Amino acid sequence: MTGSLFKANFWSTDILSTTGYDSIIQHLNNGRKNCKEFEEFLKERAAIEEKYGKDLLSLSRKKPCGQSEINTLKRALEVFKQQVDNVAQCHIHLAQTLREEARKMEDFREKQKQQRKKTETVMDAAHKQRNLQFKKTMDAKKIYEQKCRDKDEAEQAVHRSANVANQKQQEKLFVKLATSKTAVEDSDKAYMLHVNTLDKVREDWQSEHIKACEVLEAQECERINFFRNALWVHVNQLSQQCVKSDDMYEQVRKTLEMCSIEKDIEYFVNQRKTGQIPPAPIMYENFYCPQRNAAPPGKTTGPNLARRGPLPVPKSVPDDPDYSLVDDYSLLYQ
């Protein structure tokens, strides 16, 4: 940029006015403030990313998440925990990157501040010199105008006293007129000198104003470009963070695709199986006539275990005195 827009549009018809220059300076001050605000935004975003990363890291490392799972699902969970850990580390790294970008913005602001300070110093001096010379010129003009009025009054006095005043008074009036004419000539020369000096100062000031406009416009172009690029980089960093996170989570998805329900079931069976023979049926046992060699309840004596047969017929008959009927049996003592 050549500064043509600034130097062509920030003038004033008032020689003492600094409206155009002040407008440019105010705009650049606002631009510097905007850079400062973005710098603070980056710092706060960095703090958020760092806190999130640390909290996520603590969650990944301290909080159990399916710790008793086995085989393929266990491997998937291990990959999941590792990738969450990696995502947390990425957010912490992003926080460091954002702080570095904020530092770059701060350095840029300071650099422009120092560059502007040189231009503002020159312009302040030019404004002071212009204002001072303008005041001197106006003071010289007032003196010149007053001397001209004094001369005119002296001339009128001489004309009025031509037929009235005596010779001595007329001589005094002529001396006063001559003196006033000399004062007019001297004040006129001083006034002209100040006018010429002011014009030279005005030219110098205008030249410095044009240079300042060119420098400040170039600086503003640089600031806008830097700010735009900084914002572009910031958004790219956030997008890259999302891509990295998605890549890490994709590793989890791939591991989950390899997870096999059948293999996990088989793995559990092979690791924890307790036997393939179920318990035998619990058989009825008569309290009075237990079968010989009966196996304990719940266990078998062999693969060809026969079921218990009917009750044996007693050897004695009802007429046998050793045989007692149930009806004749009593638990009561006679």
Short mmCIF file of C-alpha atoms in Angstrom, two decimals:
data_model
loop_
_atom_site.label_atom_id
_atom_site.label_comp_id
_atom_site.label_asym_id
_atom_site.label_seq_id
_atom_site.Cartn_x
_atom_site.Cartn_y
_atom_site.Cartn_z
CA MET A 1 0.00 0.00 0.00
CA THR A 2 1.18 3.53 -0.80
CA GLY A 3 -0.90 5.38 1.77
CA SER A 4 -2.88 7.14 -0.97
CA LEU A 5 -6.22 6.68 0.77
CA PHE A 6 -5.14 8.14 4.10
CA LYS A 7 -3.17 11.07 2.70
CA ALA A 8 -5.99 11.97 0.31
CA ASN A 9 -8.85 11.91 2.78
CA PHE A 10 -7.69 13.20 6.17
CA TRP A 11 -7.20 16.95 5.74
CA SER A 12 -8.95 20.03 7.10
CA THR A 13 -9.27 23.55 5.72
CA ASP A 14 -8.36 24.89 9.16
CA ILE A 15 -4.58 25.16 9.31
CA LEU A 16 -4.60 24.51 13.07
CA SER A 17 -6.92 21.50 12.88
CA THR A 18 -5.63 17.99 13.65
CA THR A 19 -9.00 16.32 13.04
CA GLY A 20 -7.77 14.09 10.21
CA TYR A 21 -4.62 13.01 12.01
CA ASP A 22 -6.53 12.45 15.26
CA SER A 23 -9.06 10.28 13.44
CA ILE A 24 -6.28 8.07 12.07
CA ILE A 25 -4.60 7.76 15.47
CA GLN A 26 -7.91 6.88 17.14
CA HIS A 27 -8.54 4.18 14.56
CA LEU A 28 -5.09 2.67 15.10
CA ASN A 29 -5.61 2.81 18.88
CA ASN A 30 -8.83 0.85 18.43
CA GLY A 31 -6.97 -1.66 16.27
CA ARG A 32 -4.33 -2.15 18.93
CA LYS A 33 -7.09 -2.61 21.52
CA ASN A 34 -8.72 -5.25 19.30
CA CYS A 35 -5.42 -7.13 19.08
CA LYS A 36 -5.14 -6.97 22.87
CA GLU A 37 -8.65 -8.36 23.24
CA PHE A 38 -7.87 -11.27 20.91
CA GLU A 39 -4.65 -11.89 22.81
CA GLU A 40 -6.63 -12.14 26.06
CA PHE A 41 -9.15 -14.40 24.32
CA LEU A 42 -6.35 -16.78 23.33
CA LYS A 43 -5.00 -16.84 26.88
CA GLU A 44 -8.41 -17.64 28.35
CA ARG A 45 -9.05 -20.32 25.71
CA ALA A 46 -5.64 -21.79 26.58
CA ALA A 47 -6.62 -21.93 30.25
CA ILE A 48 -9.86 -23.72 29.33
CA GLU A 49 -8.05 -26.22 27.10
CA GLU A 50 -5.44 -26.90 29.79
CA LYS A 51 -8.06 -27.46 32.51
CA TYR A 52 -10.08 -29.72 30.22
CA GLY A 53 -6.98 -31.68 29.27
CA LYS A 54 -5.90 -32.16 32.88
CA ASP A 55 -9.41 -33.12 34.00
CA LEU A 56 -9.68 -35.59 31.13
CA LEU A 57 -6.23 -36.97 31.97
CA SER A 58 -7.23 -37.45 35.60
CA LEU A 59 -10.44 -39.16 34.53
CA SER A 60 -8.60 -41.49 32.16
CA ARG A 61 -5.94 -42.52 34.68
CA LYS A 62 -7.89 -42.63 37.93
CA LYS A 63 -11.45 -43.62 37.09
CA PRO A 64 -12.09 -47.37 36.55
CA CYS A 65 -13.84 -48.20 33.32
CA GLY A 66 -14.63 -51.86 32.80
CA GLN A 67 -11.49 -53.03 34.57
CA SER A 68 -12.75 -56.63 34.95
CA GLU A 69 -13.48 -57.13 31.25
CA ILE A 70 -11.61 -59.89 29.41
CA ASN A 71 -10.12 -60.75 26.04
CA THR A 72 -11.09 -58.66 22.97
CA LEU A 73 -13.43 -56.26 24.78
CA LYS A 74 -10.73 -55.74 27.40
CA ARG A 75 -8.24 -54.79 24.67
CA ALA A 76 -10.80 -52.38 23.20
CA LEU A 77 -11.26 -50.75 26.60
CA GLU A 78 -7.50 -50.49 27.06
CA VAL A 79 -7.21 -48.77 23.66
CA PHE A 80 -10.13 -46.51 24.63
CA LYS A 81 -8.45 -45.43 27.87
CA GLN A 82 -5.15 -44.86 26.07
CA GLN A 83 -6.74 -42.78 23.34
CA VAL A 84 -8.65 -40.68 25.88
CA ASP A 85 -5.28 -40.13 27.55
CA ASN A 86 -3.83 -39.09 24.18
CA VAL A 87 -6.72 -36.70 23.53
CA ALA A 88 -6.13 -35.14 26.95
CA GLN A 89 -2.46 -34.66 26.13
CA CYS A 90 -3.43 -33.03 22.83
CA HIS A 91 -5.61 -30.50 24.63
CA ILE A 92 -2.78 -29.68 27.02
CA HIS A 93 -0.43 -29.24 24.06
CA LEU A 94 -3.04 -27.05 22.33
CA ALA A 95 -3.12 -24.83 25.42
CA GLN A 96 0.64 -24.33 25.12
CA THR A 97 0.29 -23.55 21.41
CA LEU A 98 -2.44 -20.97 22.08
CA ARG A 99 -0.27 -19.25 24.68
CA GLU A 100 2.52 -19.07 22.11
CA GLU A 101 0.11 -17.47 19.61
CA ALA A 102 -0.94 -14.96 22.28
CA ARG A 103 2.72 -14.11 22.87
CA LYS A 104 3.19 -13.52 19.14
CA MET A 105 0.24 -11.14 19.14
CA GLU A 106 1.70 -9.30 22.13
CA ASP A 107 5.09 -8.96 20.41
CA PHE A 108 3.39 -7.65 17.28
CA ARG A 109 1.48 -5.04 19.27
CA GLU A 110 4.63 -3.85 20.99
CA LYS A 111 6.48 -3.67 17.69
CA GLN A 112 3.78 -1.51 16.13
CA LYS A 113 3.62 0.64 19.25
CA GLN A 114 7.32 1.47 18.96
CA GLN A 115 7.00 2.18 15.24
CA ARG A 116 4.05 4.49 15.80
CA LYS A 117 5.82 6.26 18.62
CA LYS A 118 8.45 7.58 16.19
CA THR A 119 5.80 8.91 13.80
CA GLU A 120 3.74 10.44 16.59
CA THR A 121 6.81 12.18 18.03
CA VAL A 122 7.60 13.79 14.68
CA MET A 123 3.99 14.84 14.15
CA ASP A 124 3.65 16.28 17.64
CA ALA A 125 6.73 18.43 17.02
CA ALA A 126 5.39 19.52 13.62
CA HIS A 127 2.05 20.47 15.14
CA LYS A 128 3.71 22.49 17.90
CA GLN A 129 5.98 24.32 15.48
CA ARG A 130 3.09 25.06 13.13
CA ASN A 131 0.88 26.35 15.94
CA LEU A 132 3.66 28.47 17.39
CA GLN A 133 4.52 30.05 14.05
CA PHE A 134 0.86 30.65 13.31
CA LYS A 135 0.53 32.51 16.62
CA LYS A 136 3.61 34.61 15.86
CA THR A 137 2.26 35.45 12.41
CA MET A 138 -1.13 36.47 13.78
CA ASP A 139 0.55 38.60 16.45
CA ALA A 140 2.69 40.26 13.75
CA LYS A 141 -0.42 40.86 11.67
CA LYS A 142 -2.16 42.55 14.60
CA ILE A 143 0.85 44.80 15.16
CA TYR A 144 1.03 45.63 11.46
CA GLU A 145 -2.68 46.46 11.31
CA GLN A 146 -2.40 48.62 14.42
CA LYS A 147 0.56 50.53 12.96
CA CYS A 148 -1.41 51.09 9.78
CA ARG A 149 -4.29 52.54 11.79
CA ASP A 150 -1.82 54.74 13.72
CA LYS A 151 -0.39 56.06 10.43
CA ASP A 152 -3.87 56.77 9.10
CA GLU A 153 -4.74 58.72 12.23
CA ALA A 154 -1.48 60.67 11.97
CA GLU A 155 -2.25 61.58 8.38
CA GLN A 156 -5.76 62.72 9.31
CA ALA A 157 -4.35 64.82 12.15
CA VAL A 158 -1.94 66.54 9.78
CA HIS A 159 -4.77 67.34 7.37
CA ARG A 160 -7.00 68.67 10.14
CA SER A 161 -4.30 70.91 11.57
CA ALA A 162 -3.22 72.41 8.23
CA ASN A 163 -5.12 75.67 8.76
CA VAL A 164 -5.49 75.58 12.55
CA ALA A 165 -2.38 74.49 14.32
CA ASN A 166 0.65 76.59 14.65
CA GLN A 167 3.95 75.77 13.06
CA LYS A 168 5.34 73.99 16.09
CA GLN A 169 2.31 71.74 16.46
CA GLN A 170 2.36 70.95 12.78
CA GLU A 171 6.00 69.92 13.01
CA LYS A 172 5.10 67.53 15.85
CA LEU A 173 2.31 66.05 13.76
CA PHE A 174 4.62 65.63 10.79
CA VAL A 175 7.21 63.91 13.00
CA LYS A 176 4.51 61.61 14.37
CA LEU A 177 3.36 60.85 10.85
CA ALA A 178 6.88 60.07 9.72
CA THR A 179 7.42 57.86 12.73
CA SER A 180 4.16 56.02 12.09
CA LYS A 181 5.10 55.46 8.47
CA THR A 182 8.43 53.98 9.56
CA ALA A 183 6.61 51.76 12.09
CA VAL A 184 4.25 50.59 9.37
CA GLU A 185 7.14 49.72 7.11
CA ASP A 186 8.94 47.82 9.90
CA SER A 187 5.82 45.97 11.03
CA ASP A 188 4.97 45.18 7.44
CA LYS A 189 8.39 43.62 6.92
CA ALA A 190 8.09 41.63 10.18
CA TYR A 191 4.60 40.51 9.22
CA MET A 192 5.73 39.43 5.75
CA LEU A 193 8.66 37.57 7.29
CA HIS A 194 6.38 35.65 9.64
CA VAL A 195 4.00 34.87 6.81
CA ASN A 196 6.87 33.45 4.73
CA THR A 197 8.14 31.47 7.71
CA LEU A 198 4.65 30.14 8.41
CA ASP A 199 4.32 29.03 4.81
CA LYS A 200 7.60 27.15 5.09
CA VAL A 201 6.47 25.57 8.36
CA ARG A 202 3.11 24.70 6.75
CA GLU A 203 4.85 22.96 3.85
CA ASP A 204 7.07 21.02 6.24
CA TRP A 205 4.04 20.01 8.33
CA GLN A 206 2.08 18.91 5.28
CA SER A 207 5.05 16.86 4.12
CA GLU A 208 5.26 15.16 7.52
CA HIS A 209 1.50 14.64 7.54
CA ILE A 210 1.69 12.86 4.19
CA LYS A 211 4.56 10.69 5.41
CA ALA A 212 2.65 9.89 8.60
CA CYS A 213 -0.44 8.95 6.61
CA GLU A 214 1.61 6.60 4.45
CA VAL A 215 3.36 5.01 7.43
CA LEU A 216 0.19 4.66 9.49
CA GLU A 217 -1.82 3.23 6.61
CA ALA A 218 0.92 0.71 5.90
CA GLN A 219 0.95 -0.18 9.59
CA GLU A 220 -2.82 -0.62 9.62
CA CYS A 221 -2.62 -2.88 6.57
CA GLU A 222 0.02 -4.94 8.37
CA ARG A 223 -2.13 -5.13 11.51
CA ILE A 224 -5.24 -6.27 9.64
CA ASN A 225 -3.21 -8.87 7.77
CA PHE A 226 -1.54 -10.12 10.96
CA PHE A 227 -4.83 -10.23 12.87
CA ARG A 228 -6.56 -12.05 10.01
CA ASN A 229 -3.76 -14.62 9.77
CA ALA A 230 -3.70 -15.09 13.55
CA LEU A 231 -7.42 -15.81 13.56
CA TRP A 232 -7.01 -18.15 10.59
CA VAL A 233 -4.22 -20.04 12.36
CA HIS A 234 -6.30 -20.25 15.54
CA VAL A 235 -9.27 -21.78 13.73
CA ASN A 236 -6.95 -24.22 11.93
CA GLN A 237 -5.46 -25.27 15.26
CA LEU A 238 -8.93 -25.98 16.63
CA SER A 239 -9.82 -27.95 13.49
CA GLN A 240 -6.58 -29.89 13.73
CA GLN A 241 -7.38 -30.71 17.35
CA CYS A 242 -10.74 -32.12 16.24
CA VAL A 243 -9.06 -34.17 13.48
CA LYS A 244 -6.49 -35.55 15.92
CA SER A 245 -9.19 -36.46 18.40
CA ASP A 246 -11.22 -38.16 15.70
CA ASP A 247 -8.14 -40.13 14.55
CA MET A 248 -7.58 -41.29 18.11
CA TYR A 249 -11.19 -42.26 18.59
CA GLU A 250 -11.04 -44.04 15.24
CA GLN A 251 -8.42 -46.32 16.77
CA VAL A 252 -10.99 -47.21 19.42
CA ARG A 253 -13.62 -47.89 16.76
CA LYS A 254 -11.23 -50.16 14.86
CA THR A 255 -10.50 -52.09 18.04
CA LEU A 256 -14.21 -52.41 18.75
CA GLU A 257 -14.72 -53.79 15.24
CA MET A 258 -12.24 -56.52 16.14
CA CYS A 259 -14.12 -57.31 19.33
CA SER A 260 -15.67 -60.81 19.09
CA ILE A 261 -18.55 -61.85 21.28
CA GLU A 262 -17.90 -65.56 20.54
CA LYS A 263 -14.19 -65.28 21.35
CA ASP A 264 -14.84 -63.46 24.60
CA ILE A 265 -17.39 -66.10 25.64
CA GLU A 266 -14.98 -68.92 24.67
CA TYR A 267 -12.12 -67.19 26.48
CA PHE A 268 -14.19 -66.89 29.64
CA VAL A 269 -15.24 -70.58 29.41
CA ASN A 270 -11.65 -71.76 28.90
CA GLN A 271 -10.32 -69.65 31.75
CA ARG A 272 -13.06 -70.25 34.31
CA LYS A 273 -14.80 -73.55 33.43
CA THR A 274 -15.59 -75.85 36.40
CA GLY A 275 -16.59 -79.14 34.77
CA GLN A 276 -18.76 -80.78 32.12
CA ILE A 277 -20.72 -83.39 34.23
CA PRO A 278 -23.84 -82.11 35.94
CA PRO A 279 -24.98 -83.56 39.30
CA ALA A 280 -27.02 -86.85 39.27
CA PRO A 281 -30.69 -86.85 40.29
CA ILE A 282 -31.37 -87.10 43.99
CA MET A 283 -33.07 -90.53 44.50
CA TYR A 284 -35.64 -91.58 47.05
CA GLU A 285 -34.26 -93.64 49.96
CA ASN A 286 -36.52 -95.64 52.31
CA PHE A 287 -35.48 -95.06 55.86
CA TYR A 288 -36.18 -98.69 56.94
CA CYS A 289 -34.72 -100.45 54.01
CA PRO A 290 -31.82 -98.50 52.63
CA GLN A 291 -30.13 -99.94 49.59
CA ARG A 292 -26.74 -101.36 50.20
CA ASN A 293 -23.79 -99.42 48.90
CA ALA A 294 -26.03 -96.43 48.14
CA ALA A 295 -24.05 -93.49 46.97
CA PRO A 296 -24.14 -90.26 48.99
CA PRO A 297 -26.75 -87.77 47.82
CA GLY A 298 -25.72 -85.84 44.73
CA LYS A 299 -22.96 -88.29 43.69
CA THR A 300 -22.88 -91.34 41.46
CA THR A 301 -21.04 -94.62 42.02
CA GLY A 302 -20.37 -95.29 38.38
CA PRO A 303 -21.64 -94.88 34.88
CA ASN A 304 -24.07 -97.94 35.13
CA LEU A 305 -25.79 -97.02 38.38
CA ALA A 306 -29.15 -98.88 38.55
CA ARG A 307 -32.24 -97.31 39.95
CA ARG A 308 -33.34 -98.67 43.36
CA GLY A 309 -35.83 -101.57 43.07
CA PRO A 310 -39.08 -102.30 45.00
CA LEU A 311 -39.08 -103.03 48.70
CA PRO A 312 -38.11 -106.65 49.57
CA VAL A 313 -40.80 -109.04 50.82
CA PRO A 314 -40.30 -109.93 54.49
CA LYS A 315 -39.20 -113.52 55.17
CA SER A 316 -41.67 -113.91 58.01
CA VAL A 317 -45.43 -114.09 57.54
CA PRO A 318 -48.23 -112.57 59.62
CA ASP A 319 -48.62 -115.78 61.64
CA ASP A 320 -45.01 -115.64 62.67
CA PRO A 321 -44.82 -114.36 66.25
CA ASP A 322 -41.64 -112.45 65.33
CA TYR A 323 -43.59 -110.34 62.80
CA SER A 324 -45.44 -107.37 64.24
CA LEU A 325 -48.18 -105.53 62.48
CA VAL A 326 -48.10 -101.79 62.45
CA ASP A 327 -51.47 -101.72 64.14
CA ASP A 328 -50.05 -103.66 67.08
CA TYR A 329 -47.07 -101.33 67.39
CA SER A 330 -47.20 -98.73 70.05
CA LEU A 331 -44.73 -96.20 71.31
CA LEU A 332 -46.53 -96.11 74.67
CA TYR A 333 -45.30 -98.26 77.51
CA GLN A 334 -48.03 -100.40 79.12
#
